[in-house]
Amino acid sequence: EAGRDPSAIPFEGRINITRGDPDSWRKSAQDWEKAGAANLTVNTQGAGYTTVDEHIATIRRFMESAR
């Protein structure tokens, strides 16, 4: 916004967790944190999953890796 300090404007990071492995996910999450992201969104679309449970399982794997 005009006149606002750019560092005061929050932004959101995004990780596509259909690629890579838990180590690369953790590194990406750390990189977004270092960059100052206020939030982080993880994406499981495009993985070829056919059930909600598959998406949830992958998000849980991400959460475990990011701790």
Coordinates of C-alpha atoms in Angstrom, one line a residue:
E1 CA 0.0 0.0 0.0
A2 CA 1.2 3.5 -0.8
G3 CA 3.2 5.0 2.0
R4 CA 3.5 1.8 4.1
D5 CA 6.9 0.4 5.1
P6 CA 7.2 -2.7 2.9
S7 CA 8.7 -4.6 5.9
A8 CA 5.4 -4.0 7.8
I9 CA 3.3 -5.8 5.2
P10 CA 3.0 -9.5 6.0
F11 CA 3.4 -12.1 3.2
E12 CA 2.7 -15.8 2.9
G13 CA 5.1 -18.5 1.8
R14 CA 3.9 -21.5 -0.2
I15 CA 5.5 -25.0 -0.5
N16 CA 4.4 -27.6 -3.0
I17 CA 4.9 -30.8 -1.0
T18 CA 4.0 -33.1 -3.9
R19 CA 7.7 -32.8 -4.9
G20 CA 10.8 -33.3 -2.9
D21 CA 11.1 -35.1 0.4
P22 CA 10.8 -34.2 4.1
D23 CA 14.3 -32.8 4.2
S24 CA 13.7 -30.5 1.3
W25 CA 10.3 -29.5 2.8
R26 CA 12.0 -28.6 6.1
K27 CA 14.6 -26.5 4.3
S28 CA 11.9 -24.7 2.3
A29 CA 9.9 -24.0 5.5
Q30 CA 13.1 -22.6 7.2
D31 CA 13.9 -20.5 4.1
W32 CA 10.4 -18.9 4.2
E33 CA 10.7 -18.3 7.9
K34 CA 14.1 -16.6 7.4
A35 CA 12.6 -14.5 4.7
G36 CA 10.0 -13.2 7.2
A37 CA 6.8 -15.0 5.9
A38 CA 3.9 -14.5 8.3
N39 CA 2.2 -17.7 7.3
L40 CA 3.1 -20.8 5.3
T41 CA 0.7 -22.7 3.0
V42 CA 1.4 -26.3 1.9
N43 CA 0.0 -27.6 -1.3
T44 CA -0.8 -31.3 -2.1
Q45 CA -2.7 -30.7 -5.3
G46 CA -1.4 -32.4 -8.4
A47 CA 0.0 -35.4 -6.4
G48 CA -2.5 -37.8 -8.0
Y49 CA -4.2 -38.6 -4.7
T50 CA -7.7 -40.0 -4.9
T51 CA -8.7 -39.6 -1.3
V52 CA -8.7 -36.8 1.3
D53 CA -6.9 -39.2 3.7
E54 CA -3.9 -39.2 1.3
H55 CA -3.7 -35.4 1.3
I56 CA -4.0 -35.4 5.1
A57 CA -1.3 -38.0 5.5
T58 CA 1.1 -36.0 3.4
I59 CA 0.4 -32.8 5.3
R60 CA 1.0 -34.7 8.6
R61 CA 4.4 -35.9 7.1
F62 CA 5.2 -32.3 6.4
M63 CA 4.3 -31.2 9.9
E64 CA 6.5 -33.9 11.4
S65 CA 9.4 -32.9 9.1
A66 CA 9.1 -29.2 9.9
R67 CA 9.4 -29.6 13.7

